[in-house]
């Protein structure tokens, strides 16, 4: 069967294509307004801001055909912003009308003690029977959004499921053959693929759905899980092969050779099968020139996203760029190429430091930085800032204007104080900027998440730098991923218990098979930490 996909070219729908193909169907892209009405089954992944989605629909003349298809109860599946587009409007884009199928508004998560955007795996509570969602099969599903549809009396007959994240919000809507999810089934592992399969394979007759609402856990609130992320530092070795390597305090060479810990696509697939909640690729030679279309990481992403159905992040070299054929690209061009290849998030390292240095000088947003350009088009949740800090010890706080902490880990001369200096070029160059200045400014410029590495801990197996993580978590309201230093499963339990980090990442212990992702998850669950 042919499944029709509405792709208006604003982001990563490759993963939806790959999921449909994985389930044995072929994909046909909407070419005309008529396709929207006549398609046997239509999937509409909403990517980018509410305003961007609605503007693209209006420019293409797709608004009325969509409203007609839904009015005729033809099979329709909306994902993420496509659910929001069914409503009347959104705070994200004031003055831009939605499709107005469901009465009500989309609003931003209020600033509570929870990180915004919500990025991660949360549960759902079914309010009625569904042909697509079976509560007994669903542990957690992947959400990545800063806005949500409100639960209102007027829209109640549409609401299929709700989720708790500081407030109860609409996580799924359904009426007849028309469904839409705030979560991403194509990024929710096997649980998500099962949901997509039900939409693609057809639904059981209405009769099965007529019985009473599910016994389900209508009282139990849902809780977002802490994410366990596998990170693959990728570079070419001295023989020109693209390998997964690993630094020891950022030094990737051992006995003169670049450490070779495996092939990127194979390792990523293994981690997905072991239960990783996300996979991050860092192209640590990002500053070498390749023609953009030949970027070796494009192929890695394309091949990985064919079999890995959890979120993929790519970092390294995301900045404006002139390739070896002297063609210039903006950072948005580079990011867009990665999104088209299957990335869900991009991470910016060095360029974020340079951007913030300029921003702190002027206090003015130019709208031209890589952070702003990519966030405006793809949304804050698609922009991760990879921070490469190292400790600078001082005898007393008066010795520096930077954000100093009193540390329980004294310096080489028994200093009790330190600040965290940001670096560029993979830790090769220290800059006169500290992590608090960097992360606060990046949040103001539109970044949606912090990948918080730590040069002092990287590759040491000595545990996460809890003081650094605590300092950064207290400085921003966007999610933070703790990174660097994990040596055993209990280090993950410790970072989740001692800090409010939203996720924890490791590389070396997974590549060297010293600890499995499964062990990390079991230890965390045993300690009462919410885990998928
Ligand atoms: O500056 O935007 O081109 O991005 C470069 C990216 O590559 C940055 O994200 C930077 O952190 C990363 N990077 C550059 N050089 C290195 C290196 O190691 N020589 N990797 C490098 C930094 C940090 C994590 C590592 C964790 C966990 N490594 O990738 O996986 O520290 O390690 P562990 O669990 O083994 O302790 P740009």
XYZ file of C-alpha atoms and ligand atoms in Angstrom:
569
model
C 0.000 0.000 0.000
C 1.099 3.541 -0.730
C 1.094 5.990 2.163
C 0.918 9.671 1.310
C 3.207 11.987 3.281
C 2.714 15.727 3.611
C 6.292 17.054 3.653
C 6.531 20.829 3.240
C 10.330 20.708 3.469
C 10.843 22.232 6.890
C 12.697 19.585 8.790
C 13.444 15.993 9.456
C 10.657 13.855 8.073
C 13.198 11.299 6.877
C 12.599 9.385 10.092
C 8.867 9.187 9.319
C 9.698 7.935 5.822
C 12.101 5.365 7.260
C 9.527 4.160 9.799
C 6.870 3.726 7.085
C 9.348 1.817 4.913
C 10.500 -0.286 7.895
C 6.857 -1.330 8.301
C 6.741 -2.460 4.684
C 4.931 0.388 2.942
C 5.971 2.783 0.195
C 5.800 6.533 0.588
C 4.292 8.997 -1.881
C 4.751 12.706 -1.300
C 1.836 15.114 -1.587
C 2.326 16.921 -4.902
C -0.980 18.784 -5.104
C -3.969 19.866 -3.040
C -5.942 17.067 -4.688
C -3.544 14.436 -3.294
C -4.531 15.558 0.200
C -8.200 14.795 -0.480
C -7.755 11.613 -2.518
C -4.932 9.893 -0.593
C -5.942 6.528 0.856
C -3.976 7.317 4.064
C -2.267 10.613 4.871
C 0.478 11.240 7.429
C 1.266 14.856 8.292
C 4.435 15.363 10.422
C 4.422 18.937 11.700
C 7.980 20.285 11.950
C 9.070 23.809 12.876
C 7.031 26.532 14.565
C 3.217 26.709 14.501
C 3.414 29.818 12.317
C 5.818 28.229 9.861
C 3.584 25.164 9.505
C 0.433 27.217 8.935
C 2.167 29.602 6.528
C 3.506 26.680 4.467
C 0.018 25.124 4.367
C -1.560 28.391 3.243
C 1.157 29.090 0.634
C 0.578 25.608 -0.797
C -3.222 25.898 -0.786
C -3.502 22.910 1.529
C -5.721 24.386 4.287
C -9.126 23.740 2.713
C -8.193 20.278 1.330
C -7.030 19.259 4.840
C -10.248 20.544 6.391
C -12.238 18.683 3.717
C -10.338 15.410 4.269
C -10.902 15.575 8.009
C -14.588 16.480 7.559
C -14.936 13.390 5.332
C -13.326 11.260 8.109
C -10.601 9.906 5.793
C -7.588 8.249 7.503
C -5.321 11.038 8.760
C -2.415 10.927 11.211
C -0.849 14.169 12.459
C 2.414 14.318 14.434
C 3.655 16.979 16.890
C 2.934 20.483 15.530
C 0.357 18.928 13.192
C -1.752 18.141 16.295
C -1.408 21.753 17.392
C -2.387 22.976 13.892
C -5.810 21.319 14.339
C -6.583 23.923 17.011
C -7.611 27.576 16.541
C -4.292 29.221 17.281
C -1.071 29.156 19.295
C 0.796 31.490 21.612
C 3.896 30.513 19.623
C 2.625 32.478 16.619
C 0.097 35.123 17.698
C -2.297 36.229 14.977
C -1.794 33.134 12.821
C -4.952 30.993 12.686
C -4.763 27.217 12.896
C -7.078 24.863 10.997
C -9.700 25.436 13.703
C -10.956 21.837 13.604
C -10.739 21.560 17.401
C -11.854 24.466 19.569
C -9.128 25.802 21.839
C -5.670 27.276 21.948
C -2.093 26.018 22.105
C -0.044 27.560 24.908
C 3.566 27.502 26.129
C 4.487 25.354 29.113
C 4.560 27.662 32.096
C 7.963 28.158 33.728
C 7.760 25.697 36.598
C 10.625 23.765 38.108
C 10.496 21.557 35.020
C 12.749 22.211 32.014
C 11.129 23.773 28.932
C 11.056 22.487 26.184
C 9.861 19.111 27.393
C 12.424 16.815 25.745
C 12.174 13.125 26.581
C 10.035 10.107 27.293
C 6.746 10.573 29.127
C 3.620 8.456 29.544
C 0.043 8.994 28.356
C -3.352 8.467 30.009
C -6.057 7.262 27.628
C -9.453 8.913 28.135
C -11.224 6.646 25.644
C -10.741 3.466 23.633
C -8.500 3.810 20.600
C -7.708 1.702 17.572
C -4.124 2.975 17.638
C -3.106 3.379 21.277
C -3.138 0.396 23.626
C -2.318 1.469 27.155
C -0.938 -1.927 28.128
C 1.682 -1.628 25.355
C 2.851 1.874 26.126
C 5.525 2.576 28.705
C 6.721 5.912 27.480
C 6.697 7.898 24.240
C 9.075 10.583 22.983
C 8.004 14.232 23.313
C 9.960 17.302 22.190
C 7.992 20.558 22.406
C 7.612 23.848 24.274
C 3.912 24.350 23.470
C 0.870 22.168 24.108
C -2.873 22.050 23.411
C -4.964 22.841 26.473
C -7.487 20.411 27.959
C -10.797 22.265 27.609
C -14.459 21.298 27.850
C -15.070 22.554 24.291
C -12.462 20.263 22.775
C -13.077 17.320 25.094
C -14.772 15.013 22.601
C -11.580 15.046 20.526
C -9.173 14.273 23.380
C -7.846 10.721 23.237
C -5.022 10.982 25.786
C -3.451 13.419 28.217
C 0.006 13.648 29.784
C 1.362 15.399 32.872
C 4.281 17.814 32.643
C 3.799 20.572 35.210
C 0.247 20.660 33.904
C -2.085 18.137 32.238
C -1.922 18.630 28.466
C -3.391 17.020 25.348
C -0.996 14.331 24.089
C -3.323 12.682 21.549
C -6.585 13.514 19.785
C -8.807 11.190 17.781
C -12.220 11.134 16.182
C -13.111 8.302 13.804
C -10.256 7.880 11.325
C -8.620 11.168 12.241
C -5.806 11.008 14.829
C -2.935 13.221 15.900
C -0.205 12.842 18.501
C 1.923 15.412 20.308
C 4.620 12.723 20.733
C 6.725 11.333 17.877
C 5.815 7.680 17.169
C 8.653 7.493 14.621
C 11.108 8.363 17.415
C 9.501 6.267 20.172
C 11.267 2.966 19.486
C 9.226 -0.196 19.099
C 6.275 1.236 21.061
C 6.009 3.965 18.467
C 6.445 1.638 15.503
C 3.536 -0.478 16.805
C 1.306 2.596 16.878
C 2.301 3.536 13.329
C 1.750 -0.055 12.210
C -1.834 0.064 13.478
C -2.496 3.238 11.500
C -0.885 1.746 8.378
C -2.423 -1.724 8.717
C -5.890 -0.411 9.223
C -8.019 -0.244 12.299
C -10.275 -2.877 13.844
C -13.957 -2.223 13.160
C -15.613 0.569 15.118
C -17.532 -2.113 17.069
C -14.357 -2.985 19.016
C -14.129 0.607 20.122
C -17.641 1.074 21.327
C -17.101 -0.461 24.763
C -16.468 1.652 27.875
C -13.319 3.745 28.379
C -10.232 1.720 29.358
C -9.857 0.674 32.968
C -6.395 2.215 32.594
C -4.515 4.410 34.971
C -6.751 7.450 34.649
C -5.717 8.568 38.148
C -1.964 7.862 38.005
C -0.049 10.907 36.829
C 2.577 10.366 34.158
C 6.247 11.165 34.813
C 8.988 12.073 32.365
C 11.921 9.668 32.414
C 15.573 10.568 32.847
C 17.282 9.906 29.512
C 20.319 7.644 29.027
C 22.215 8.807 25.936
C 25.041 7.085 24.045
C 27.565 9.442 22.463
C 29.748 8.537 19.484
C 32.746 10.818 18.872
C 33.446 10.289 15.201
C 36.494 11.225 13.112
C 38.608 9.884 10.309
C 41.654 7.915 11.427
C 45.093 8.222 9.821
C 44.030 5.730 7.140
C 41.012 7.855 6.146
C 38.388 5.541 7.696
C 35.538 7.110 9.624
C 35.722 5.572 13.109
C 34.162 6.006 16.511
C 36.936 7.232 18.762
C 37.160 8.434 22.351
C 39.280 11.028 24.041
C 40.892 10.828 27.429
C 40.470 14.420 28.505
C 39.921 15.081 24.796
C 43.159 13.354 23.642
C 41.959 10.720 21.175
C 45.339 9.211 20.389
C 46.795 6.134 22.096
C 50.373 5.137 21.241
C 50.249 7.602 18.334
C 47.126 6.098 16.728
C 43.576 7.482 16.816
C 41.639 5.119 19.068
C 39.292 3.041 16.927
C 36.305 1.789 18.919
C 34.076 0.733 16.049
C 31.977 1.826 13.105
C 29.438 4.633 13.720
C 26.376 3.069 12.053
C 26.885 -0.373 13.619
C 27.527 1.010 17.130
C 24.498 3.308 16.939
C 22.258 0.365 15.976
C 23.636 -1.675 18.863
C 22.920 1.112 21.360
C 19.381 1.551 19.988
C 18.744 -2.162 20.453
C 20.206 -1.986 23.969
C 17.664 0.699 24.884
C 19.462 4.023 24.469
C 16.946 6.869 24.720
C 18.921 9.023 22.266
C 22.072 8.722 20.157
C 24.509 11.623 19.726
C 27.160 11.788 17.018
C 29.921 14.362 17.444
C 32.036 14.906 14.359
C 35.154 15.919 16.209
C 37.030 16.904 13.071
C 34.102 19.157 12.093
C 36.487 21.924 11.275
C 38.070 20.081 8.316
C 36.794 21.046 4.878
C 34.570 18.640 3.008
C 32.218 19.648 0.210
C 28.929 19.933 2.136
C 27.174 17.248 0.143
C 30.061 14.843 0.796
C 30.135 15.444 4.540
C 30.870 11.886 5.736
C 28.428 12.347 8.574
C 25.498 12.769 6.150
C 25.812 9.172 5.056
C 26.220 8.014 8.674
C 22.951 9.765 9.564
C 21.117 8.475 6.484
C 22.118 4.875 7.162
C 21.593 5.105 10.930
C 18.105 6.617 10.641
C 16.960 3.632 8.539
C 17.073 1.375 11.589
C 17.310 3.596 14.651
C 13.957 5.032 15.816
C 15.024 7.225 18.706
C 16.221 10.843 18.404
C 19.553 11.481 16.695
C 21.717 14.510 17.468
C 24.667 15.570 15.275
C 27.341 18.031 16.316
C 30.704 19.159 15.008
C 31.244 21.786 12.346
C 27.805 23.429 12.610
C 28.783 26.961 11.554
C 28.925 29.009 8.377
C 31.227 27.168 6.058
C 33.170 27.452 2.788
C 33.959 24.035 1.409
C 36.981 22.825 -0.543
C 35.159 23.756 -3.765
C 34.957 27.325 -2.455
C 31.182 27.191 -2.088
C 29.902 29.075 0.973
C 27.077 27.885 3.197
C 25.350 29.510 6.164
C 25.114 27.579 9.426
C 21.396 27.151 8.570
C 22.352 25.489 5.261
C 24.683 23.102 7.122
C 22.046 22.305 9.762
C 19.320 21.844 7.116
C 21.515 19.331 5.272
C 21.908 17.370 8.501
C 18.154 17.509 9.254
C 17.390 16.246 5.748
C 19.831 13.391 6.377
C 17.913 12.258 9.467
C 19.098 14.348 12.418
C 16.482 15.520 14.914
C 18.762 17.916 16.764
C 22.024 19.658 15.883
C 24.626 20.629 18.453
C 26.781 23.730 18.257
C 30.105 23.925 20.134
C 32.775 26.458 19.187
C 30.468 28.728 17.197
C 28.246 29.188 20.258
C 31.244 30.500 22.217
C 32.151 32.993 19.486
C 28.489 34.036 19.207
C 28.155 34.661 22.949
C 31.442 36.598 23.110
C 30.007 38.993 20.524
C 26.581 39.072 22.225
C 28.106 39.902 25.615
C 30.026 42.760 23.983
C 26.940 44.400 22.463
C 23.974 42.983 24.417
C 22.239 43.001 21.019
C 20.739 39.996 19.218
C 21.640 40.145 15.511
C 19.355 37.291 14.379
C 22.317 36.147 12.279
C 24.065 33.753 14.669
C 23.888 30.006 14.042
C 21.838 29.579 17.247
C 19.239 32.195 16.260
C 18.987 31.203 12.587
C 18.465 27.490 13.269
C 16.193 28.005 16.283
C 13.916 30.424 14.421
C 13.336 27.947 11.584
C 13.425 24.567 13.342
C 12.453 25.536 16.890
C 14.528 25.801 20.086
C 14.156 22.077 20.742
C 16.305 21.300 17.660
C 19.279 23.348 18.906
C 21.678 21.838 21.455
C 24.736 23.704 22.764
C 27.721 21.440 23.384
C 29.833 23.002 26.144
C 33.497 22.028 26.597
C 34.496 23.528 29.957
C 37.507 22.986 32.175
C 38.187 23.984 35.760
C 40.320 27.054 36.500
C 41.323 27.066 40.163
C 41.776 30.323 42.090
C 42.981 30.975 45.632
C 40.051 33.312 46.278
C 36.893 34.498 44.478
C 38.340 37.995 44.280
C 40.960 36.740 41.816
C 38.415 36.551 38.976
C 35.193 38.203 37.758
C 33.883 34.807 36.632
C 31.230 32.678 38.378
C 33.256 30.948 41.123
C 32.168 27.928 43.155
C 33.525 26.585 46.418
C 34.611 23.118 45.422
C 34.950 19.869 47.319
C 37.597 18.872 44.764
C 40.636 21.054 45.681
C 43.069 22.272 43.060
C 46.726 21.216 42.635
C 47.736 23.881 45.164
C 44.809 22.987 47.405
C 42.699 25.837 46.014
C 39.119 25.725 47.366
C 37.626 27.810 44.561
C 37.282 27.367 40.821
C 35.383 28.640 37.789
C 34.656 26.761 34.575
C 36.355 28.181 31.485
C 34.706 27.537 28.088
C 36.927 26.281 25.284
C 36.697 26.048 21.495
C 38.165 23.662 18.903
C 37.570 20.581 21.016
C 39.195 21.926 24.134
C 42.300 23.139 22.314
C 41.733 26.833 23.082
C 40.449 28.432 26.307
C 38.362 31.606 26.035
C 37.678 34.339 28.594
C 34.088 33.217 29.157
C 32.621 30.950 31.840
C 29.889 28.317 31.587
C 27.264 30.439 33.371
C 27.763 33.312 30.914
C 27.648 30.880 27.980
C 24.562 28.849 28.902
C 22.473 31.842 30.008
C 23.233 33.732 26.803
C 22.575 30.655 24.634
C 19.149 30.209 26.255
C 18.376 33.878 25.551
C 19.455 33.405 21.920
C 17.037 30.494 21.434
C 18.942 27.290 22.248
C 16.752 24.469 23.566
C 19.169 22.160 25.412
C 22.675 22.039 26.908
C 25.080 19.114 26.339
C 27.398 19.709 29.283
C 30.769 18.020 28.757
C 33.688 18.386 31.137
C 37.309 18.201 29.974
C 38.612 17.375 33.450
C 36.300 14.306 33.698
C 36.189 13.211 30.035
C 37.313 9.608 29.633
C 38.454 9.287 33.279
C 35.712 6.914 34.504
C 35.813 8.944 37.739
C 32.175 10.050 37.671
C 30.339 13.184 36.526
C 31.375 16.654 37.768
C 28.310 17.115 39.985
C 29.294 20.666 41.004
C 29.463 21.763 37.349
C 26.115 20.160 36.530
C 24.432 21.708 39.555
C 25.821 25.158 38.675
C 24.507 24.959 35.097
C 21.119 23.456 36.035
C 20.623 26.402 38.406
C 21.518 28.851 35.606
C 19.032 27.868 32.872
C 15.467 26.518 32.494
C 16.194 24.481 29.336
C 17.101 20.786 29.685
C 20.680 19.790 30.547
C 22.467 16.576 29.550
C 25.248 15.592 31.974
C 28.303 14.277 30.120
C 31.891 13.134 30.763
C 33.387 10.805 33.287
C 30.874 7.980 33.700
C 32.754 4.853 34.820
C 30.005 2.623 36.233
C 26.231 2.361 36.522
C 26.248 3.937 39.990
C 27.669 7.156 38.520
C 24.358 7.564 36.669
C 22.358 6.934 39.852
C 24.548 9.488 41.623
C 24.103 12.243 39.020
C 20.321 11.729 38.947
C 20.094 11.715 42.747
C 22.550 14.565 43.434
C 21.533 16.943 40.623
C 18.346 17.722 38.673
C 19.958 16.904 35.319
C 17.419 15.802 32.684
C 19.683 13.246 31.037
C 23.095 11.620 31.341
C 25.426 10.686 28.517
C 28.359 8.327 28.238
C 30.744 7.158 25.556
C 33.802 5.187 26.641
C 32.162 2.726 29.030
C 29.623 1.768 26.350
C 32.148 1.535 23.489
C 34.540 -0.555 25.587
C 31.582 -2.728 26.758
C 32.562 -2.103 30.393
C 28.948 -1.236 31.286
C 25.798 -1.795 29.210
C 22.934 0.633 28.794
C 20.689 -2.090 30.207
C 22.730 -2.228 33.439
C 22.596 1.561 33.755
C 18.814 1.529 33.361
C 18.328 -1.325 35.817
C 20.499 0.360 38.458
C 18.636 3.656 37.981
C 15.212 1.980 38.195
C 16.293 0.073 41.321
C 17.171 3.430 42.897
C 13.650 4.691 42.151
C 14.615 6.919 39.234
C 11.996 7.249 36.453
C 13.487 5.439 33.456
C 11.976 4.228 30.128
O 33.100 23.014 18.024
O 30.812 22.936 17.020
O 32.777 21.958 15.792
O 31.820 20.885 17.840
C 32.847 19.990 18.120
C 32.202 18.939 18.981
O 33.094 17.844 19.112
C 31.906 19.462 20.369
O 30.658 18.908 20.780
C 33.037 18.898 21.219
O 32.558 18.562 22.518
C 33.387 17.634 20.475
N 34.819 17.339 20.532
C 35.790 17.980 19.845
N 36.987 17.384 20.128
C 36.732 16.380 20.974
C 37.738 15.451 21.523
O 37.411 14.582 22.341
N 38.998 15.625 21.100
N 34.647 15.475 22.014
C 35.351 16.340 21.211
C 34.339 15.899 23.246
C 32.906 14.957 24.825
C 31.915 13.900 24.590
C 32.284 12.638 25.362
C 31.814 12.759 26.782
C 31.638 11.420 27.439
N 33.988 14.725 23.970
O 31.866 13.655 23.243
O 31.607 11.620 24.739
O 32.779 13.550 27.441
O 32.850 10.755 27.459
P 33.097 9.570 28.526
O 31.749 8.996 28.889
O 33.944 8.594 27.773
O 33.781 10.170 29.697
P 32.175 22.303 17.120
